[in-house]
Amino acid sequence: RSAVHPDATFIEADLADPKAVDAILREHRPQGIMHFASKTLVGESMEHPFRYLGENVRNALNLLEAAVEHGTERFILSSTANLFDKPERIPIAETEVIEPGSPYGESKYLIERILHWLHVTKGLRFAALRYFNAAGATEERGEDHSPEMHLIPLVLQVALGQRESIRIFGDDYPTPDGTCVRDYIHIADLAKAHILALEALADQPVLKYNLGNGNGFSVKEVIETARQITGHAIPAIVDPRRPGDPATLVADSTSIRRDLGWEPSYPT
């Protein structure tokens, strides 16, 4: 709540409560909605598939039903690169075959399919923005993950003495150093993409974009970079692979750059 902009109206509610969601949208009747709320941990979704498939999809349906009922015209879904478990081509474009790598990824794909049918049957305009690895913070708001599960903050916590070591989940992937390769995109650049997509939906009824910088960095490369910048050793422990983790996820964001003029302000 401390991150809410002072000019924004904050309303606390649970998407699992359809009556509350309906009442809020009936009162405010937003023209556009950006849907960020979901469970997002790939490994956890492999352990608790019902929780992820159930809650993510059900909550999105609650929001969408109220949105359509009360006249929302544009809807933006925060989707995921986990739609692409075994891509044939790297970097990954929107034309890549969709094959979710986990119940989390499947839940996002199911919501994309629901949006497709709501566009066909109800005329809802939508954008599915498939994040690769969101990272970074703003000076004004910072970041707050509880519990922390993201690589870069975890690595820096080790450097700050808040953790003894960083865990690497697998070093036997088919990548140059054996660890997973990811494309990191700053949250400010993601926010800019959402604004551009919301505006573009006035003229284009359906948008689907992969969002990343187009450069991949392995887990070991991230750790080594942090060592060089902080001057700390940052001990690392190699654990077995984590179920649901693809070897390499790097985005081809040519489409959104061409169509909407989006450019990352924090290239990697």
PDB file of C-alpha atoms in Angstrom:
ATOM      1  CA  ARG A   1       0.000   0.000   0.000  1.00  0.00           C
ATOM      2  CA  SER A   2       2.922   2.369   0.637  1.00  0.00           C
ATOM      3  CA  ALA A   3       3.741   2.171  -3.087  1.00  0.00           C
ATOM      4  CA  VAL A   4       0.376   3.605  -4.180  1.00  0.00           C
ATOM      5  CA  HIS A   5       0.684   6.983  -5.905  1.00  0.00           C
ATOM      6  CA  PRO A   6      -0.840   9.819  -3.831  1.00  0.00           C
ATOM      7  CA  ASP A   7      -3.162  10.776  -6.689  1.00  0.00           C
ATOM      8  CA  ALA A   8      -4.514   7.237  -7.032  1.00  0.00           C
ATOM      9  CA  THR A   9      -7.617   5.905  -5.316  1.00  0.00           C
ATOM     10  CA  PHE A  10      -6.793   2.749  -3.382  1.00  0.00           C
ATOM     11  CA  ILE A  11      -9.559   0.192  -2.864  1.00  0.00           C
ATOM     12  CA  GLU A  12      -8.766  -3.005  -0.987  1.00  0.00           C
ATOM     13  CA  ALA A  13     -10.699  -6.054  -2.147  1.00  0.00           C
ATOM     14  CA  ASP A  14     -10.258  -9.730  -2.977  1.00  0.00           C
ATOM     15  CA  LEU A  15     -10.688 -10.908  -6.568  1.00  0.00           C
ATOM     16  CA  ALA A  16     -11.921 -14.183  -5.121  1.00  0.00           C
ATOM     17  CA  ASP A  17     -15.009 -12.288  -3.891  1.00  0.00           C
ATOM     18  CA  PRO A  18     -17.120 -11.747  -7.025  1.00  0.00           C
ATOM     19  CA  LYS A  19     -19.720  -9.628  -5.206  1.00  0.00           C
ATOM     20  CA  ALA A  20     -17.058  -7.189  -3.999  1.00  0.00           C
ATOM     21  CA  VAL A  21     -15.477  -6.989  -7.448  1.00  0.00           C
ATOM     22  CA  ASP A  22     -18.842  -6.407  -9.068  1.00  0.00           C
ATOM     23  CA  ALA A  23     -19.728  -3.650  -6.600  1.00  0.00           C
ATOM     24  CA  ILE A  24     -16.432  -1.821  -7.183  1.00  0.00           C
ATOM     25  CA  LEU A  25     -16.718  -1.929 -10.961  1.00  0.00           C
ATOM     26  CA  ARG A  26     -20.386  -0.962 -10.839  1.00  0.00           C
ATOM     27  CA  GLU A  27     -19.447   2.147  -8.862  1.00  0.00           C
ATOM     28  CA  HIS A  28     -16.335   3.197 -10.788  1.00  0.00           C
ATOM     29  CA  ARG A  29     -17.021   1.790 -14.298  1.00  0.00           C
ATOM     30  CA  PRO A  30     -13.416   1.948 -15.550  1.00  0.00           C
ATOM     31  CA  GLN A  31     -12.871   2.220 -19.288  1.00  0.00           C
ATOM     32  CA  GLY A  32      -9.707   0.146 -18.997  1.00  0.00           C
ATOM     33  CA  ILE A  33      -8.306  -2.441 -16.591  1.00  0.00           C
ATOM     34  CA  MET A  34      -4.744  -3.680 -16.134  1.00  0.00           C
ATOM     35  CA  HIS A  35      -4.771  -7.056 -14.436  1.00  0.00           C
ATOM     36  CA  PHE A  36      -1.526  -7.768 -12.552  1.00  0.00           C
ATOM     37  CA  ALA A  37      -2.755  -9.863  -9.623  1.00  0.00           C
ATOM     38  CA  SER A  38      -1.918 -13.571  -9.681  1.00  0.00           C
ATOM     39  CA  LYS A  39       0.224 -16.254  -8.152  1.00  0.00           C
ATOM     40  CA  THR A  40       3.486 -16.262 -10.111  1.00  0.00           C
ATOM     41  CA  LEU A  41       6.003 -18.816  -8.805  1.00  0.00           C
ATOM     42  CA  VAL A  42       6.788 -21.498 -11.359  1.00  0.00           C
ATOM     43  CA  GLY A  43       8.228 -24.004  -8.885  1.00  0.00           C
ATOM     44  CA  GLU A  44       5.363 -23.557  -6.440  1.00  0.00           C
ATOM     45  CA  SER A  45       2.855 -24.094  -9.234  1.00  0.00           C
ATOM     46  CA  MET A  46       4.423 -27.485  -9.974  1.00  0.00           C
ATOM     47  CA  GLU A  47       3.794 -28.453  -6.344  1.00  0.00           C
ATOM     48  CA  HIS A  48       0.323 -26.904  -6.113  1.00  0.00           C
ATOM     49  CA  PRO A  49      -1.253 -27.046  -9.588  1.00  0.00           C
ATOM     50  CA  PHE A  50      -4.854 -26.809  -8.375  1.00  0.00           C
ATOM     51  CA  ARG A  51      -4.059 -23.646  -6.437  1.00  0.00           C
ATOM     52  CA  TYR A  52      -2.534 -21.958  -9.467  1.00  0.00           C
ATOM     53  CA  LEU A  53      -4.946 -23.156 -12.114  1.00  0.00           C
ATOM     54  CA  GLY A  54      -7.895 -22.550  -9.825  1.00  0.00           C
ATOM     55  CA  GLU A  55      -7.101 -19.213  -8.237  1.00  0.00           C
ATOM     56  CA  ASN A  56      -5.464 -17.475 -11.193  1.00  0.00           C
ATOM     57  CA  VAL A  57      -8.180 -18.424 -13.670  1.00  0.00           C
ATOM     58  CA  ARG A  58     -11.121 -18.111 -11.296  1.00  0.00           C
ATOM     59  CA  ASN A  59     -10.067 -14.689 -10.058  1.00  0.00           C
ATOM     60  CA  ALA A  60      -9.527 -13.458 -13.618  1.00  0.00           C
ATOM     61  CA  LEU A  61     -13.002 -14.695 -14.528  1.00  0.00           C
ATOM     62  CA  ASN A  62     -14.506 -12.821 -11.580  1.00  0.00           C
ATOM     63  CA  LEU A  63     -12.817  -9.633 -12.729  1.00  0.00           C
ATOM     64  CA  LEU A  64     -13.679 -10.128 -16.398  1.00  0.00           C
ATOM     65  CA  GLU A  65     -17.331 -10.914 -15.766  1.00  0.00           C
ATOM     66  CA  ALA A  66     -17.760  -7.708 -13.795  1.00  0.00           C
ATOM     67  CA  ALA A  67     -15.725  -5.740 -16.332  1.00  0.00           C
ATOM     68  CA  VAL A  68     -17.876  -6.828 -19.265  1.00  0.00           C
ATOM     69  CA  GLU A  69     -21.068  -6.328 -17.258  1.00  0.00           C
ATOM     70  CA  HIS A  70     -20.171  -2.741 -16.370  1.00  0.00           C
ATOM     71  CA  GLY A  71     -18.861  -1.548 -19.709  1.00  0.00           C
ATOM     72  CA  THR A  72     -15.077  -1.867 -19.526  1.00  0.00           C
ATOM     73  CA  GLU A  73     -13.784  -1.530 -23.078  1.00  0.00           C
ATOM     74  CA  ARG A  74     -10.073  -2.365 -22.753  1.00  0.00           C
ATOM     75  CA  PHE A  75      -8.298  -5.012 -20.704  1.00  0.00           C
ATOM     76  CA  ILE A  76      -4.558  -5.634 -20.320  1.00  0.00           C
ATOM     77  CA  LEU A  77      -3.313  -8.957 -19.000  1.00  0.00           C
ATOM     78  CA  SER A  78       0.052  -9.346 -17.362  1.00  0.00           C
ATOM     79  CA  SER A  79       1.033 -12.629 -19.037  1.00  0.00           C
ATOM     80  CA  THR A  80       4.296 -14.561 -19.048  1.00  0.00           C
ATOM     81  CA  ALA A  81       7.233 -15.958 -20.989  1.00  0.00           C
ATOM     82  CA  ASN A  82       6.463 -19.283 -19.308  1.00  0.00           C
ATOM     83  CA  LEU A  83       4.077 -19.855 -22.212  1.00  0.00           C
ATOM     84  CA  PHE A  84       7.179 -20.992 -24.102  1.00  0.00           C
ATOM     85  CA  ASP A  85       8.653 -24.072 -22.430  1.00  0.00           C
ATOM     86  CA  LYS A  86      10.637 -25.490 -25.352  1.00  0.00           C
ATOM     87  CA  PRO A  87      11.016 -22.736 -27.946  1.00  0.00           C
ATOM     88  CA  GLU A  88      12.386 -23.738 -31.322  1.00  0.00           C
ATOM     89  CA  ARG A  89      13.957 -20.328 -31.909  1.00  0.00           C
ATOM     90  CA  ILE A  90      15.805 -17.923 -29.624  1.00  0.00           C
ATOM     91  CA  PRO A  91      15.001 -15.059 -29.249  1.00  0.00           C
ATOM     92  CA  ILE A  92      11.312 -15.907 -28.894  1.00  0.00           C
ATOM     93  CA  ALA A  93       8.789 -14.081 -31.073  1.00  0.00           C
ATOM     94  CA  GLU A  94       5.005 -14.062 -30.801  1.00  0.00           C
ATOM     95  CA  THR A  95       4.843 -16.606 -33.632  1.00  0.00           C
ATOM     96  CA  GLU A  96       6.530 -19.263 -31.469  1.00  0.00           C
ATOM     97  CA  VAL A  97       4.405 -22.305 -30.641  1.00  0.00           C
ATOM     98  CA  ILE A  98       2.788 -21.892 -27.235  1.00  0.00           C
ATOM     99  CA  GLU A  99       3.579 -24.765 -24.883  1.00  0.00           C
ATOM    100  CA  PRO A 100       3.339 -23.665 -21.239  1.00  0.00           C
ATOM    101  CA  GLY A 101       6.057 -25.024 -18.983  1.00  0.00           C
ATOM    102  CA  SER A 102       4.118 -25.123 -15.728  1.00  0.00           C
ATOM    103  CA  PRO A 103       0.641 -24.797 -14.221  1.00  0.00           C
ATOM    104  CA  TYR A 104       1.477 -21.121 -13.722  1.00  0.00           C
ATOM    105  CA  GLY A 105       2.177 -20.681 -17.441  1.00  0.00           C
ATOM    106  CA  GLU A 106      -0.915 -22.720 -18.298  1.00  0.00           C
ATOM    107  CA  SER A 107      -3.084 -20.504 -16.105  1.00  0.00           C
ATOM    108  CA  LYS A 108      -1.927 -17.416 -17.992  1.00  0.00           C
ATOM    109  CA  TYR A 109      -2.534 -19.088 -21.340  1.00  0.00           C
ATOM    110  CA  LEU A 110      -6.032 -20.094 -20.268  1.00  0.00           C
ATOM    111  CA  ILE A 111      -6.749 -16.459 -19.394  1.00  0.00           C
ATOM    112  CA  GLU A 112      -5.453 -15.385 -22.805  1.00  0.00           C
ATOM    113  CA  ARG A 113      -7.891 -17.864 -24.395  1.00  0.00           C
ATOM    114  CA  ILE A 114     -10.733 -16.549 -22.241  1.00  0.00           C
ATOM    115  CA  LEU A 115      -9.906 -13.035 -23.426  1.00  0.00           C
ATOM    116  CA  HIS A 116      -9.991 -14.241 -27.026  1.00  0.00           C
ATOM    117  CA  TRP A 117     -13.532 -15.533 -26.630  1.00  0.00           C
ATOM    118  CA  LEU A 118     -14.686 -12.437 -24.752  1.00  0.00           C
ATOM    119  CA  HIS A 119     -13.395 -10.380 -27.652  1.00  0.00           C
ATOM    120  CA  VAL A 120     -15.253 -12.590 -30.146  1.00  0.00           C
ATOM    121  CA  THR A 121     -18.518 -12.731 -28.214  1.00  0.00           C
ATOM    122  CA  LYS A 122     -18.569  -9.454 -26.251  1.00  0.00           C
ATOM    123  CA  GLY A 123     -16.266  -7.150 -28.193  1.00  0.00           C
ATOM    124  CA  LEU A 124     -13.773  -6.735 -25.336  1.00  0.00           C
ATOM    125  CA  ARG A 125     -10.513  -5.253 -26.567  1.00  0.00           C
ATOM    126  CA  PHE A 126      -7.466  -6.784 -24.914  1.00  0.00           C
ATOM    127  CA  ALA A 127      -3.689  -6.903 -24.811  1.00  0.00           C
ATOM    128  CA  ALA A 128      -1.663  -9.838 -23.506  1.00  0.00           C
ATOM    129  CA  LEU A 129       1.793  -8.626 -22.486  1.00  0.00           C
ATOM    130  CA  ARG A 130       4.125 -11.555 -21.953  1.00  0.00           C
ATOM    131  CA  TYR A 131       6.795 -10.497 -19.501  1.00  0.00           C
ATOM    132  CA  PHE A 132      10.151 -12.153 -19.556  1.00  0.00           C
ATOM    133  CA  ASN A 133      12.042 -11.541 -16.278  1.00  0.00           C
ATOM    134  CA  ALA A 134      10.814  -8.372 -14.599  1.00  0.00           C
ATOM    135  CA  ALA A 135      13.511  -6.716 -12.508  1.00  0.00           C
ATOM    136  CA  GLY A 136      14.492  -3.436 -10.918  1.00  0.00           C
ATOM    137  CA  ALA A 137      12.751  -0.792  -8.864  1.00  0.00           C
ATOM    138  CA  THR A 138      12.094   2.924  -8.829  1.00  0.00           C
ATOM    139  CA  GLU A 139      13.792   5.347  -6.468  1.00  0.00           C
ATOM    140  CA  GLU A 140      10.434   6.588  -5.192  1.00  0.00           C
ATOM    141  CA  ARG A 141       8.752   3.226  -4.552  1.00  0.00           C
ATOM    142  CA  GLY A 142      11.506   0.603  -4.268  1.00  0.00           C
ATOM    143  CA  GLU A 143      10.383  -3.032  -4.331  1.00  0.00           C
ATOM    144  CA  ASP A 144       8.847  -5.347  -1.786  1.00  0.00           C
ATOM    145  CA  HIS A 145       8.572  -9.109  -2.301  1.00  0.00           C
ATOM    146  CA  SER A 146       7.523 -11.243   0.636  1.00  0.00           C
ATOM    147  CA  PRO A 147       9.015 -13.771   0.670  1.00  0.00           C
ATOM    148  CA  GLU A 148      11.783 -12.760  -1.712  1.00  0.00           C
ATOM    149  CA  MET A 149      12.118 -15.283  -4.561  1.00  0.00           C
ATOM    150  CA  HIS A 150      13.764 -13.224  -7.332  1.00  0.00           C
ATOM    151  CA  LEU A 151      17.370 -13.826  -8.337  1.00  0.00           C
ATOM    152  CA  ILE A 152      18.779 -10.289  -8.399  1.00  0.00           C
ATOM    153  CA  PRO A 153      17.409  -9.194  -4.979  1.00  0.00           C
ATOM    154  CA  LEU A 154      18.468 -12.529  -3.483  1.00  0.00           C
ATOM    155  CA  VAL A 155      22.009 -12.122  -4.797  1.00  0.00           C
ATOM    156  CA  LEU A 156      22.194  -8.601  -3.369  1.00  0.00           C
ATOM    157  CA  GLN A 157      20.886  -9.819  -0.018  1.00  0.00           C
ATOM    158  CA  VAL A 158      23.901 -12.139   0.148  1.00  0.00           C
ATOM    159  CA  ALA A 159      26.196  -9.205  -0.628  1.00  0.00           C
ATOM    160  CA  LEU A 160      24.515  -7.222   2.176  1.00  0.00           C
ATOM    161  CA  GLY A 161      25.028 -10.024   4.653  1.00  0.00           C
ATOM    162  CA  GLN A 162      21.307 -10.789   4.938  1.00  0.00           C
ATOM    163  CA  ARG A 163      21.786 -14.316   3.542  1.00  0.00           C
ATOM    164  CA  GLU A 164      24.722 -16.699   3.717  1.00  0.00           C
ATOM    165  CA  SER A 165      24.612 -17.857   0.093  1.00  0.00           C
ATOM    166  CA  ILE A 166      22.653 -17.899  -3.138  1.00  0.00           C
ATOM    167  CA  ARG A 167      21.111 -21.116  -4.474  1.00  0.00           C
ATOM    168  CA  ILE A 168      21.542 -22.074  -8.126  1.00  0.00           C
ATOM    169  CA  PHE A 169      18.853 -24.460  -9.300  1.00  0.00           C
ATOM    170  CA  GLY A 170      20.704 -26.682 -11.734  1.00  0.00           C
ATOM    171  CA  ASP A 171      23.996 -26.249 -13.555  1.00  0.00           C
ATOM    172  CA  ASP A 172      23.472 -28.925 -16.203  1.00  0.00           C
ATOM    173  CA  TYR A 173      21.198 -27.071 -18.638  1.00  0.00           C
ATOM    174  CA  PRO A 174      22.101 -26.874 -22.355  1.00  0.00           C
ATOM    175  CA  THR A 175      23.460 -23.334 -21.979  1.00  0.00           C
ATOM    176  CA  PRO A 176      27.042 -22.004 -22.183  1.00  0.00           C
ATOM    177  CA  ASP A 177      27.704 -22.332 -18.430  1.00  0.00           C
ATOM    178  CA  GLY A 178      24.994 -24.862 -17.568  1.00  0.00           C
ATOM    179  CA  THR A 179      22.703 -22.443 -15.710  1.00  0.00           C
ATOM    180  CA  CYS A 180      19.385 -20.993 -16.867  1.00  0.00           C
ATOM    181  CA  VAL A 181      19.500 -17.965 -19.160  1.00  0.00           C
ATOM    182  CA  ARG A 182      16.949 -15.193 -18.745  1.00  0.00           C
ATOM    183  CA  ASP A 183      16.077 -11.844 -20.329  1.00  0.00           C
ATOM    184  CA  TYR A 184      15.737  -9.133 -17.655  1.00  0.00           C
ATOM    185  CA  ILE A 185      13.429  -6.164 -18.261  1.00  0.00           C
ATOM    186  CA  HIS A 186      13.055  -3.186 -15.949  1.00  0.00           C
ATOM    187  CA  ILE A 187       9.651  -2.609 -14.385  1.00  0.00           C
ATOM    188  CA  ALA A 188       9.630   1.008 -15.632  1.00  0.00           C
ATOM    189  CA  ASP A 189       9.888  -0.285 -19.195  1.00  0.00           C
ATOM    190  CA  LEU A 190       7.065  -2.740 -18.516  1.00  0.00           C
ATOM    191  CA  ALA A 191       4.936   0.117 -17.195  1.00  0.00           C
ATOM    192  CA  LYS A 192       5.613   2.137 -20.327  1.00  0.00           C
ATOM    193  CA  ALA A 193       4.537  -0.823 -22.479  1.00  0.00           C
ATOM    194  CA  HIS A 194       1.247  -1.020 -20.580  1.00  0.00           C
ATOM    195  CA  ILE A 195       0.459   2.644 -21.207  1.00  0.00           C
ATOM    196  CA  LEU A 196       1.266   2.313 -24.908  1.00  0.00           C
ATOM    197  CA  ALA A 197      -0.871  -0.817 -25.189  1.00  0.00           C
ATOM    198  CA  LEU A 198      -3.812   0.798 -23.414  1.00  0.00           C
ATOM    199  CA  GLU A 199      -3.692   3.712 -25.855  1.00  0.00           C
ATOM    200  CA  ALA A 200      -3.262   1.442 -28.888  1.00  0.00           C
ATOM    201  CA  LEU A 201      -6.355  -0.592 -28.010  1.00  0.00           C
ATOM    202  CA  ALA A 202      -8.424   2.402 -29.118  1.00  0.00           C
ATOM    203  CA  ASP A 203      -7.527   1.494 -32.713  1.00  0.00           C
ATOM    204  CA  GLN A 204      -6.477  -2.170 -32.522  1.00  0.00           C
ATOM    205  CA  PRO A 205      -8.820  -4.644 -30.813  1.00  0.00           C
ATOM    206  CA  VAL A 206      -6.275  -7.362 -29.942  1.00  0.00           C
ATOM    207  CA  LEU A 207      -2.580  -7.068 -29.077  1.00  0.00           C
ATOM    208  CA  LYS A 208      -0.140  -9.786 -28.032  1.00  0.00           C
ATOM    209  CA  TYR A 209       3.476  -8.894 -27.343  1.00  0.00           C
ATOM    210  CA  ASN A 210       6.594 -10.501 -25.892  1.00  0.00           C
ATOM    211  CA  LEU A 211       8.403  -8.033 -23.630  1.00  0.00           C
ATOM    212  CA  GLY A 212      12.127  -8.227 -22.978  1.00  0.00           C
ATOM    213  CA  ASN A 213      15.426  -6.556 -23.821  1.00  0.00           C
ATOM    214  CA  GLY A 214      16.481  -9.291 -26.210  1.00  0.00           C
ATOM    215  CA  ASN A 215      19.660 -10.179 -24.298  1.00  0.00           C
ATOM    216  CA  GLY A 216      20.052 -13.256 -22.124  1.00  0.00           C
ATOM    217  CA  PHE A 217      22.148 -13.603 -18.970  1.00  0.00           C
ATOM    218  CA  SER A 218      22.777 -16.830 -17.103  1.00  0.00           C
ATOM    219  CA  VAL A 219      22.350 -17.244 -13.367  1.00  0.00           C
ATOM    220  CA  LYS A 220      26.124 -17.490 -12.974  1.00  0.00           C
ATOM    221  CA  GLU A 221      26.623 -14.305 -15.018  1.00  0.00           C
ATOM    222  CA  VAL A 222      24.218 -12.388 -12.775  1.00  0.00           C
ATOM    223  CA  ILE A 223      26.034 -13.618  -9.673  1.00  0.00           C
ATOM    224  CA  GLU A 224      29.456 -12.793 -11.089  1.00  0.00           C
ATOM    225  CA  THR A 225      28.319  -9.301 -12.112  1.00  0.00           C
ATOM    226  CA  ALA A 226      27.069  -8.681  -8.567  1.00  0.00           C
ATOM    227  CA  ARG A 227      30.423  -9.862  -7.196  1.00  0.00           C
ATOM    228  CA  GLN A 228      32.280  -7.403  -9.407  1.00  0.00           C
ATOM    229  CA  ILE A 229      30.005  -4.468  -8.576  1.00  0.00           C
ATOM    230  CA  THR A 230      29.736  -5.045  -4.813  1.00  0.00           C
ATOM    231  CA  GLY A 231      33.189  -6.445  -4.146  1.00  0.00           C
ATOM    232  CA  HIS A 232      31.686  -9.291  -2.098  1.00  0.00           C
ATOM    233  CA  ALA A 233      32.345 -12.972  -2.644  1.00  0.00           C
ATOM    234  CA  ILE A 234      28.641 -14.018  -2.755  1.00  0.00           C
ATOM    235  CA  PRO A 235      28.943 -17.774  -2.107  1.00  0.00           C
ATOM    236  CA  ALA A 236      26.747 -19.942  -4.362  1.00  0.00           C
ATOM    237  CA  ILE A 237      25.358 -23.430  -3.750  1.00  0.00           C
ATOM    238  CA  VAL A 238      24.216 -25.618  -6.636  1.00  0.00           C
ATOM    239  CA  ASP A 239      20.961 -27.444  -6.018  1.00  0.00           C
ATOM    240  CA  PRO A 240      19.057 -29.802  -8.347  1.00  0.00           C
ATOM    241  CA  ARG A 241      16.987 -28.339 -11.148  1.00  0.00           C
ATOM    242  CA  ARG A 242      13.680 -26.751 -10.198  1.00  0.00           C
ATOM    243  CA  PRO A 243      10.711 -28.321 -12.016  1.00  0.00           C
ATOM    244  CA  GLY A 244       9.161 -26.079 -14.657  1.00  0.00           C
ATOM    245  CA  ASP A 245      12.247 -23.981 -15.441  1.00  0.00           C
ATOM    246  CA  PRO A 246      13.079 -23.747 -19.179  1.00  0.00           C
ATOM    247  CA  ALA A 247      16.771 -23.562 -20.068  1.00  0.00           C
ATOM    248  CA  THR A 248      16.623 -20.294 -22.021  1.00  0.00           C
ATOM    249  CA  LEU A 249      14.025 -17.524 -22.264  1.00  0.00           C
ATOM    250  CA  VAL A 250      15.017 -14.496 -24.332  1.00  0.00           C
ATOM    251  CA  ALA A 251      12.446 -12.239 -25.982  1.00  0.00           C
ATOM    252  CA  ASP A 252      12.168 -10.988 -29.530  1.00  0.00           C
ATOM    253  CA  SER A 253      10.313  -7.715 -28.939  1.00  0.00           C
ATOM    254  CA  THR A 254      10.464  -6.543 -32.545  1.00  0.00           C
ATOM    255  CA  SER A 255       6.669  -6.434 -32.816  1.00  0.00           C
ATOM    256  CA  ILE A 256       5.969  -3.991 -29.988  1.00  0.00           C
ATOM    257  CA  ARG A 257       8.935  -1.836 -30.992  1.00  0.00           C
ATOM    258  CA  ARG A 258       7.586  -1.637 -34.538  1.00  0.00           C
ATOM    259  CA  ASP A 259       3.877  -1.312 -33.756  1.00  0.00           C
ATOM    260  CA  LEU A 260       3.852   0.919 -30.676  1.00  0.00           C
ATOM    261  CA  GLY A 261       7.277   2.566 -30.785  1.00  0.00           C
ATOM    262  CA  TRP A 262       8.260   1.005 -27.465  1.00  0.00           C
ATOM    263  CA  GLU A 263      11.947   1.110 -26.554  1.00  0.00           C
ATOM    264  CA  PRO A 264      13.536   0.017 -23.263  1.00  0.00           C
ATOM    265  CA  SER A 265      15.024   2.864 -21.259  1.00  0.00           C
ATOM    266  CA  TYR A 266      17.092   0.336 -19.280  1.00  0.00           C
ATOM    267  CA  PRO A 267      18.691  -1.870 -21.945  1.00  0.00           C
ATOM    268  CA  THR A 268      20.874  -4.769 -20.806  1.00  0.00           C
TER     269      THR A 268
END
